[in-house]
PDB file of C-alpha atoms in Angstrom:
ATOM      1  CA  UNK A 834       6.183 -11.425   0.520  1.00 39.00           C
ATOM      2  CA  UNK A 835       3.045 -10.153   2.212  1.00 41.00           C
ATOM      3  CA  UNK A 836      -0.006  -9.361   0.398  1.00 42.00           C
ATOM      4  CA  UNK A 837      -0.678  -5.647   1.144  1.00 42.00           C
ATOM      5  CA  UNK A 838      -4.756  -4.928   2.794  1.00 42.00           C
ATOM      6  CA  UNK A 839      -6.163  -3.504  -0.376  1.00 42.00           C
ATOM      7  CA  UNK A 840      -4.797  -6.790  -2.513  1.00 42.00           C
ATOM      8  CA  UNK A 841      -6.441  -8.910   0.265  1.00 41.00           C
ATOM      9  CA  UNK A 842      -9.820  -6.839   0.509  1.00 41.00           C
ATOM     10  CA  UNK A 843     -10.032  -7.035  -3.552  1.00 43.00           C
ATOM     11  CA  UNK A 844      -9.452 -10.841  -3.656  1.00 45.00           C
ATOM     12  CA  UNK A 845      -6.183 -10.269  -4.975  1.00 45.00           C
ATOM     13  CA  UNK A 846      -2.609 -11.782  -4.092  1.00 50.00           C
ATOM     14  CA  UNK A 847       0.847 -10.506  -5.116  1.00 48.00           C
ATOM     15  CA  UNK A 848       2.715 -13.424  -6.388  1.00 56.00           C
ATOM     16  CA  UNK A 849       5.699 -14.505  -4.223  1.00 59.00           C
ATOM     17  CA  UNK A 850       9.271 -13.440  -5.916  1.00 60.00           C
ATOM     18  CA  UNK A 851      10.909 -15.852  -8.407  1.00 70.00           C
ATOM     19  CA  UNK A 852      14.058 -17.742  -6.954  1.00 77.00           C
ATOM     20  CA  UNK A 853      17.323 -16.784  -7.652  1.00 75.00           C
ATOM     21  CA  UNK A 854      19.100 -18.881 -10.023  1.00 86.00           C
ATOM     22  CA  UNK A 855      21.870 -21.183  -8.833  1.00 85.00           C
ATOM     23  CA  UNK A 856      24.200 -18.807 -10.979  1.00 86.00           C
ATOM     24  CA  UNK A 857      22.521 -15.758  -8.973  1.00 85.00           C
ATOM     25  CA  UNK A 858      23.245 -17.546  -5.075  1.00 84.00           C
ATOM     26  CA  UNK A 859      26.940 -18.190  -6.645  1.00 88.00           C
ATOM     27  CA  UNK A 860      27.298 -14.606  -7.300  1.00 91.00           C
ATOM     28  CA  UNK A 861      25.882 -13.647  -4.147  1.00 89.00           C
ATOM     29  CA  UNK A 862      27.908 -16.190  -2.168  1.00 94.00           C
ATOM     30  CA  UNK A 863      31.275 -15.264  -3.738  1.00 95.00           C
ATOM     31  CA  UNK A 864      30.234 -10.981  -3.152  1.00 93.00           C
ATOM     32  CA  UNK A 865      29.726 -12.255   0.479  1.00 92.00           C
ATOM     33  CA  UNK A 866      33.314 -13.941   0.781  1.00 96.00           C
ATOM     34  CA  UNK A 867      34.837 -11.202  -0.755  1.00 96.00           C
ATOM     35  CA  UNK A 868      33.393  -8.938   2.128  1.00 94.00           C
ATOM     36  CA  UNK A 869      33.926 -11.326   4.836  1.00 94.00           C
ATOM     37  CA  UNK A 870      37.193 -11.320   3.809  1.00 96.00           C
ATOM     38  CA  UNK A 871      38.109  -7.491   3.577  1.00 94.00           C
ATOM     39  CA  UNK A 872      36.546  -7.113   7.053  1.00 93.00           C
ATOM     40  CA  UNK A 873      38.063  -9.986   8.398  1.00 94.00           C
ATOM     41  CA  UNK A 874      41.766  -7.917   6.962  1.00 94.00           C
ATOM     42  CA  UNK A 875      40.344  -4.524   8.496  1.00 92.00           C
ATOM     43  CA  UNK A 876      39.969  -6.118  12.100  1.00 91.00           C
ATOM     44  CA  UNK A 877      43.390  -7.521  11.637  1.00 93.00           C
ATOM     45  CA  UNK A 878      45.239  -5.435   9.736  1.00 91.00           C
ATOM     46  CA  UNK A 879      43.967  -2.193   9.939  1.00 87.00           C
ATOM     47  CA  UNK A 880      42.766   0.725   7.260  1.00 85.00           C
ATOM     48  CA  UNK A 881      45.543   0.791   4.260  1.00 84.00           C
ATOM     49  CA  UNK A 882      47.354  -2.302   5.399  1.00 91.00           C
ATOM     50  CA  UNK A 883      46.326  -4.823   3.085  1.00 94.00           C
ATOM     51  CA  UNK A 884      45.693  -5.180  -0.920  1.00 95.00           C
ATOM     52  CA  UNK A 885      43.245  -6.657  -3.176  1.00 96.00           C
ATOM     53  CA  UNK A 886      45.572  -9.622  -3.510  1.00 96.00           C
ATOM     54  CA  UNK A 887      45.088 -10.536   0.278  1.00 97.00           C
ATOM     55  CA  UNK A 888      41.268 -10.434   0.311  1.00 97.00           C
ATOM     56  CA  UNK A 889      41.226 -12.374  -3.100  1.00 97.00           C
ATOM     57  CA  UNK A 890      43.507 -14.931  -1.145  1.00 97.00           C
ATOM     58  CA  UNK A 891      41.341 -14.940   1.915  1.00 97.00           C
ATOM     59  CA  UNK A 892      38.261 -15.390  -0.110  1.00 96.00           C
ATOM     60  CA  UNK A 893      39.673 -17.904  -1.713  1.00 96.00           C
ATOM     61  CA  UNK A 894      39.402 -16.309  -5.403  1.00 96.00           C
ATOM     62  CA  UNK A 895      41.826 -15.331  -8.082  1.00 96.00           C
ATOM     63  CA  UNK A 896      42.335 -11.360  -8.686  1.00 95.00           C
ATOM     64  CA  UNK A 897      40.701 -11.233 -11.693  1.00 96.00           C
ATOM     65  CA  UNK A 898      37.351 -12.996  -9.576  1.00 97.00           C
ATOM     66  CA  UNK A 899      37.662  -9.701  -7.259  1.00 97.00           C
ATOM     67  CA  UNK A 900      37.804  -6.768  -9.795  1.00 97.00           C
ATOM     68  CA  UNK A 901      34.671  -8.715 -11.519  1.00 96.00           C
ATOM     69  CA  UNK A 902      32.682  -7.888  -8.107  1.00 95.00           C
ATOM     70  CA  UNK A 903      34.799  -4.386  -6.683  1.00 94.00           C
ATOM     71  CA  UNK A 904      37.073  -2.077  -8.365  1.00 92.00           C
ATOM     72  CA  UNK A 905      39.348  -1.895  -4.996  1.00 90.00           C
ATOM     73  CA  UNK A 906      39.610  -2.325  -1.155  1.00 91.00           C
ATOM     74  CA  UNK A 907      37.783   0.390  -0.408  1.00 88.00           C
ATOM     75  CA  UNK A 908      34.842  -0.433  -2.599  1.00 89.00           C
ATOM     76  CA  UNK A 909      34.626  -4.328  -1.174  1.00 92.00           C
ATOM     77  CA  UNK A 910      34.467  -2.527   2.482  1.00 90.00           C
ATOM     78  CA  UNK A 911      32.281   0.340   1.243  1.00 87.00           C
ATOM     79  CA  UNK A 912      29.603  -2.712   0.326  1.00 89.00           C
ATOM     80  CA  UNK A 913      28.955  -3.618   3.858  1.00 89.00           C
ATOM     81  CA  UNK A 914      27.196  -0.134   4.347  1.00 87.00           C
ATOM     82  CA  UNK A 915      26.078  -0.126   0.958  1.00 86.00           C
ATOM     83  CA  UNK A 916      23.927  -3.694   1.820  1.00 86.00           C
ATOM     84  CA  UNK A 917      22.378  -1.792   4.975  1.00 86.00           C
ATOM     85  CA  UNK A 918      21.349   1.196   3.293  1.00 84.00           C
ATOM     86  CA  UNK A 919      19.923  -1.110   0.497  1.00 85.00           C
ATOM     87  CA  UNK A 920      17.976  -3.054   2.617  1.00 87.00           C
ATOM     88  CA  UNK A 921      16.632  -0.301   4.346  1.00 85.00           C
ATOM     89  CA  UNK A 922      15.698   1.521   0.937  1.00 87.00           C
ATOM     90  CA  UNK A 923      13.999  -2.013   0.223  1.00 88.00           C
ATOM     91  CA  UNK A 924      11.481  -2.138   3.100  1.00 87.00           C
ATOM     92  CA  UNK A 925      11.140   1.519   2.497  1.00 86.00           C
ATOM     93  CA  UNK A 926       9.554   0.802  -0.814  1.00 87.00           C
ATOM     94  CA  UNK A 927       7.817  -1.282   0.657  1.00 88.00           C
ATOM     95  CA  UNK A 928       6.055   1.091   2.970  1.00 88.00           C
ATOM     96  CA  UNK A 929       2.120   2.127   1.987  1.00 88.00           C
ATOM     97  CA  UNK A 930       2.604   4.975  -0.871  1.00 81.00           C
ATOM     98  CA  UNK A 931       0.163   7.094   1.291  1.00 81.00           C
ATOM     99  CA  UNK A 932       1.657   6.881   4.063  1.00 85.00           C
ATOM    100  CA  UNK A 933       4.024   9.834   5.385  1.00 82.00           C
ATOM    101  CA  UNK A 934       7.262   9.859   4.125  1.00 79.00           C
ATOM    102  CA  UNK A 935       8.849  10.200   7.559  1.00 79.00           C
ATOM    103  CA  UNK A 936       7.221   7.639   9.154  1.00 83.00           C
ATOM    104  CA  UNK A 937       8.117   5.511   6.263  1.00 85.00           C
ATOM    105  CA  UNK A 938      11.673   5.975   7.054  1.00 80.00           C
ATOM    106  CA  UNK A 939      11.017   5.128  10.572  1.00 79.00           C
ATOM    107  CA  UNK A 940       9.122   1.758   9.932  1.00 83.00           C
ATOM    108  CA  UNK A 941      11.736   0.741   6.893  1.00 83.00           C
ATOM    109  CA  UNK A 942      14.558   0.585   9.814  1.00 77.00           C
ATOM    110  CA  UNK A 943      12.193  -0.913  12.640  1.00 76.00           C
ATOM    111  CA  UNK A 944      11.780  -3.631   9.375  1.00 77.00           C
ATOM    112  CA  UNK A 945      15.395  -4.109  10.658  1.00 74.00           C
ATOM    113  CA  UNK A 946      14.137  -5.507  13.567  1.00 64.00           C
ATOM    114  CA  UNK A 947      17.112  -7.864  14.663  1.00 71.00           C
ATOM    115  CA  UNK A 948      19.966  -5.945  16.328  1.00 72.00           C
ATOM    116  CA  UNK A 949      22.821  -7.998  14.730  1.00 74.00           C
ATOM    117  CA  UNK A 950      21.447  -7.039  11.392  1.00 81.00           C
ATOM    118  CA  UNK A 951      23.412  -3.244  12.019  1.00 84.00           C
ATOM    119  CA  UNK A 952      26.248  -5.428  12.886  1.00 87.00           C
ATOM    120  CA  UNK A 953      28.383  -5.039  10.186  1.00 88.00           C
ATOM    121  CA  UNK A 954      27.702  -2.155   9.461  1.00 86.00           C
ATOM    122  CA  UNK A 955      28.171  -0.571  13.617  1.00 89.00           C
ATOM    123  CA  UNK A 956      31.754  -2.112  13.431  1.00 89.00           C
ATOM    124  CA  UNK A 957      32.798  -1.294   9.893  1.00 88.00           C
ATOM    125  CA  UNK A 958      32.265   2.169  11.464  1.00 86.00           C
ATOM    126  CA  UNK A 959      34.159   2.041  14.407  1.00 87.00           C
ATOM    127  CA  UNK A 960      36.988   0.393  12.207  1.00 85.00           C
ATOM    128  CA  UNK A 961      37.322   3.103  10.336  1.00 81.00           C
ATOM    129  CA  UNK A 962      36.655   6.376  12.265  1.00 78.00           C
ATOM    130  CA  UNK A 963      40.331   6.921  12.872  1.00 67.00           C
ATOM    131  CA  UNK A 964      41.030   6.698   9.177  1.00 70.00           C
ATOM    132  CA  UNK A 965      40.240   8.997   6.157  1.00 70.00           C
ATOM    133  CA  UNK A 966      41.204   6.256   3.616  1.00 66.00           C
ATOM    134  CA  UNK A 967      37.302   4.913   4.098  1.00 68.00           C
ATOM    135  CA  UNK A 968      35.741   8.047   3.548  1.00 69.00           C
ATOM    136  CA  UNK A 969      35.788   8.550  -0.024  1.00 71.00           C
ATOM    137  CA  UNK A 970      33.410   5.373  -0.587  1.00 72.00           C
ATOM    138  CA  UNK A 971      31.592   5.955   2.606  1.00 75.00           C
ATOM    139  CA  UNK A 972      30.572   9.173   1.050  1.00 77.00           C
ATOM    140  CA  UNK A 973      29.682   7.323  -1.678  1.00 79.00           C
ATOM    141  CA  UNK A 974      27.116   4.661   0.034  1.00 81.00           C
ATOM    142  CA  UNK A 975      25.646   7.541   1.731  1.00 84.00           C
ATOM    143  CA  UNK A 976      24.778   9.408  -1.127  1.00 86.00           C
ATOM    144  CA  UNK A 977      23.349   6.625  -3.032  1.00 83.00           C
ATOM    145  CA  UNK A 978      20.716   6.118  -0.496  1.00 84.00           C
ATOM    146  CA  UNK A 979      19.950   9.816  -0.561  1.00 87.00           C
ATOM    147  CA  UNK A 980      19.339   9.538  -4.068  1.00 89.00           C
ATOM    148  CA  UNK A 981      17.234   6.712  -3.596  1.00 86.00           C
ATOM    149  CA  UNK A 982      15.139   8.320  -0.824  1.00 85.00           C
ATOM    150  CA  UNK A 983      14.695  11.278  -3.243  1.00 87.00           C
ATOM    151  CA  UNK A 984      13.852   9.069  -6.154  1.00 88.00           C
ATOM    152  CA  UNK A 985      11.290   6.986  -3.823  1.00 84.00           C
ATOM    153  CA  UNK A 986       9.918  10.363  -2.216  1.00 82.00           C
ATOM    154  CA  UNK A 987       9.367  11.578  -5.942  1.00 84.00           C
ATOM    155  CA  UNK A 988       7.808   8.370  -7.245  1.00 83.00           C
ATOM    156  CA  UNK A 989       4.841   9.092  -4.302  1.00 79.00           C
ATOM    157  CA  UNK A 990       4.734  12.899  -5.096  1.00 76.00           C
ATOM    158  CA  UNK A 991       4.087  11.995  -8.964  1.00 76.00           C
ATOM    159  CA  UNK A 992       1.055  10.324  -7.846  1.00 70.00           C
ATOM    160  CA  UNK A 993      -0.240  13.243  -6.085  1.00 65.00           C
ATOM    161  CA  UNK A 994      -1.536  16.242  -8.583  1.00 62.00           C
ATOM    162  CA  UNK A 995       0.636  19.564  -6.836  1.00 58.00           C
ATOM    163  CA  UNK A 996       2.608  17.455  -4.305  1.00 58.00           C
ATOM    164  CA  UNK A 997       5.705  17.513  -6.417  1.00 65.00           C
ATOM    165  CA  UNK A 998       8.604  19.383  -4.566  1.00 80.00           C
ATOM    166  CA  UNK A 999      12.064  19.228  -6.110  1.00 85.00           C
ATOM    167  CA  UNK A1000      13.155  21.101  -3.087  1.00 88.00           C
ATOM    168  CA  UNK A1001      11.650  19.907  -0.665  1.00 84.00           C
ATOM    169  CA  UNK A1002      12.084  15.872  -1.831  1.00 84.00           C
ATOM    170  CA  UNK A1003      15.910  16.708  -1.403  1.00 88.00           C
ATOM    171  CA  UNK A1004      15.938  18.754   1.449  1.00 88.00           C
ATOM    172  CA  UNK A1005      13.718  15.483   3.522  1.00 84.00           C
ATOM    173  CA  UNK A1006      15.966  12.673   1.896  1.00 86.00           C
ATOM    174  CA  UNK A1007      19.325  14.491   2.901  1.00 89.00           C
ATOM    175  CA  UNK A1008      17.846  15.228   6.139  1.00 89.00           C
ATOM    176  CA  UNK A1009      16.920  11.817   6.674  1.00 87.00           C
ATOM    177  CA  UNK A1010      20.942  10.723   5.762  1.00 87.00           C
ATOM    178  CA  UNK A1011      22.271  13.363   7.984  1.00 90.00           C
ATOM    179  CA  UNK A1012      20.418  11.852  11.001  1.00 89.00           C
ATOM    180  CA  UNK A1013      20.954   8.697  10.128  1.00 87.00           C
ATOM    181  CA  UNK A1014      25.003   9.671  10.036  1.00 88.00           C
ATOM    182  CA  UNK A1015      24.413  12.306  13.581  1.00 92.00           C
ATOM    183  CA  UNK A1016      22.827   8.682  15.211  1.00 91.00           C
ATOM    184  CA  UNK A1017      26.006   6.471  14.354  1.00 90.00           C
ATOM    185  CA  UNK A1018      27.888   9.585  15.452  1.00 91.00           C
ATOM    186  CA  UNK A1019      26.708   9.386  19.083  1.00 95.00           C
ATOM    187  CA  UNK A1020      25.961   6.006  19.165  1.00 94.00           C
ATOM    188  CA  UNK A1021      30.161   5.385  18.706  1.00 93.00           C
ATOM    189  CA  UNK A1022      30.879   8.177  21.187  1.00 93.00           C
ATOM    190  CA  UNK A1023      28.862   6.707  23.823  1.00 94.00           C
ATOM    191  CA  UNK A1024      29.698   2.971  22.837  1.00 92.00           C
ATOM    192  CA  UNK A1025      33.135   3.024  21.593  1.00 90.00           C
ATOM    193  CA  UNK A1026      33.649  -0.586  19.984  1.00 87.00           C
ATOM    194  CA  UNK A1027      31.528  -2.291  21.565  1.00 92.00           C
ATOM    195  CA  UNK A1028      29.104  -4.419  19.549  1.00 90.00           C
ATOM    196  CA  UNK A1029      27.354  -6.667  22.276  1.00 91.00           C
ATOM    197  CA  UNK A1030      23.709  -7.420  21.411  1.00 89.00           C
ATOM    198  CA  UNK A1031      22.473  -4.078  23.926  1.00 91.00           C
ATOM    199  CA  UNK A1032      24.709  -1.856  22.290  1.00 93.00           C
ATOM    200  CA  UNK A1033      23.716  -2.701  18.812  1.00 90.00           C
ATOM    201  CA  UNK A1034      19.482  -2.694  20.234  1.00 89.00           C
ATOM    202  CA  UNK A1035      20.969   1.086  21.549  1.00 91.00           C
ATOM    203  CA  UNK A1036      22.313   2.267  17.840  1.00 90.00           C
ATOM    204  CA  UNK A1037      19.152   0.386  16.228  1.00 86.00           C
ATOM    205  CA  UNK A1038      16.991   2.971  18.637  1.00 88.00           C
ATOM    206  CA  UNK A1039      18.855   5.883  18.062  1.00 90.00           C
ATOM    207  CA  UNK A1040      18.527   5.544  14.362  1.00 86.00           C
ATOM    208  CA  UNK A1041      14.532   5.350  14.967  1.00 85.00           C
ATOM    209  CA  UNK A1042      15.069   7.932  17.701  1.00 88.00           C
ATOM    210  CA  UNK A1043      16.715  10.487  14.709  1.00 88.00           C
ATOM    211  CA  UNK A1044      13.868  10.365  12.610  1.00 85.00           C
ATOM    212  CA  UNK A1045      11.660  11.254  14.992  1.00 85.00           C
ATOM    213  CA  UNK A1046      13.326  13.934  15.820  1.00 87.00           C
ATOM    214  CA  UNK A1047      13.331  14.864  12.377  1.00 84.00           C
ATOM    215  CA  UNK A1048       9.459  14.461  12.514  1.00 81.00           C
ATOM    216  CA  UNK A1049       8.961  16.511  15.090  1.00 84.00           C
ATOM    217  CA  UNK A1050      10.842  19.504  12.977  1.00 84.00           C
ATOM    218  CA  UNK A1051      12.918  19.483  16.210  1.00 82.00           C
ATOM    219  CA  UNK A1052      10.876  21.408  18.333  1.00 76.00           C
ATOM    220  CA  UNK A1053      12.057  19.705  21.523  1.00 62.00           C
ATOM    221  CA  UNK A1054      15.270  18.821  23.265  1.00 54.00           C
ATOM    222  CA  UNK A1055      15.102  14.838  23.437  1.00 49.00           C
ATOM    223  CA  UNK A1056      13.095  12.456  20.826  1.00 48.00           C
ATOM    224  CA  UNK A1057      10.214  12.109  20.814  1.00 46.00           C
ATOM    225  CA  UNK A1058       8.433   8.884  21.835  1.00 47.00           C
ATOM    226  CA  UNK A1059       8.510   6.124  18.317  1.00 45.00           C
ATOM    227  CA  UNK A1060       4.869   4.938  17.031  1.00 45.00           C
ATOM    228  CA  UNK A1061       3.275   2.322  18.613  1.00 42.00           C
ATOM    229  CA  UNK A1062       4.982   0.206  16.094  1.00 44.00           C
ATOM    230  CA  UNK A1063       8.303   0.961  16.963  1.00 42.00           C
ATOM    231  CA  UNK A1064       7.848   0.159  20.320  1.00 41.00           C
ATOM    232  CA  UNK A1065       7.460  -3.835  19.185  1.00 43.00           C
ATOM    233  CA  UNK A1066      10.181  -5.783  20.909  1.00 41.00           C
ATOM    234  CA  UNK A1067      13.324  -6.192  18.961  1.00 40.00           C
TER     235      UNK A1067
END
């Protein structure tokens, strides 16, 4: 973890994070199998053609192991954009509380810097645009990270004396999702499945691209140019 400027001006340091426990990385390791395994089905298989009984058996787990972790297919895909939209709303936290919400946004997915970290989460989408069996829990992801955009975006306003906006935090965070959602959207129609390194820098942009449009109250017809810090190499 980085110390932030005012800890290092002060003479302060932020203590590093404790390690996970060996119980913790087990967990973790066995959530990840159980992914890698219902995507590994989807690319095979197809939406609605396989049951929790053939991811436990990929994963090598017992069915009992798999309802511990997901309550159904769905839900053990659903995680893959659920872990994206996590680690987004992680860096996001991160971001200086005075800074501008938007930009905030904007720097918490150029935090995302390597294009094979939207991997997963580019072809879960383009797995499952043909199907409506996904959308349910899709739906679901999405909305969590509006509510944590709203909940972050509140957290700042409580600090500032009249900023406080239960309007307008909603209105921002659900904007920001329905960009986010517009820039996979064109991404796939220009794209298709393709998930080659340039194609995955080109959804990576257009994600940064949305929320400067979203910055600019879309007052022009093509996105504006990023912040100097989001043109750093990828």
């Amino acid at each position: 973890m980085t110390v932030s400027a005012e800890s290092a001006q002060e003479g302060t340091s932020v203590p590093p994070p404790a390690a996970p426990s060996r119980r913790e990385l087990n967990k973790a390791a066995t959530r990840q199998a159980i992914t890698d395994a219902a995507l590994g089905l989807l690319r095979t298989k197809g939406p609605g053609n396989f049951t929790v009984e053939d991811i436990a058996d990929a994963a090598g787990i017992s069915r009992r192991t798999f309802f511990n972790y997901f309550g159904s297919t769905d839900a053990a895909l659903a995680s893959i954009t659920h872990g994206f939209l996590d680690n987004a709303i992680q860096q996001f936290k991160l971001r200086p509380a005075e800074e501008p919400i938007l930009q905030s946004a904007q720097e918490a997915l150029m935090a995302l810097a390597d294009p094979m970290t939207v991997a997963p989460l580019a072809e879960l989408f383009t797995l499952t645009q043909q199907s409506t069996l996904m959308s349910h829990s899709e739906l679901e992801a999405w909305d969590h990270c509006r509510e944590q955009i709203t909940a972050v975006a509140r957290s700042r306003a409580a600090a500032t004396p009249g900023a406080e906006n239960e309007l307008y935090l909603r209105a921002l965070a659900g904007s920001v999702i329905s960009c986010g959602k517009a820039a996979m959207e064109v991404w796939f129609a220009r794209r298709g499945a393709d998930l080659s390194p340039a194609s995955l820098a080109e959804l990576r942009q257009l994600l940064i691209d949305a929320m400067a449009l979203l910055g600019s109250g879309f007052t022009t017809g093509s996105a504006p140019a990023p912040s100097s810090s989001a043109t750093r190499s990828s």
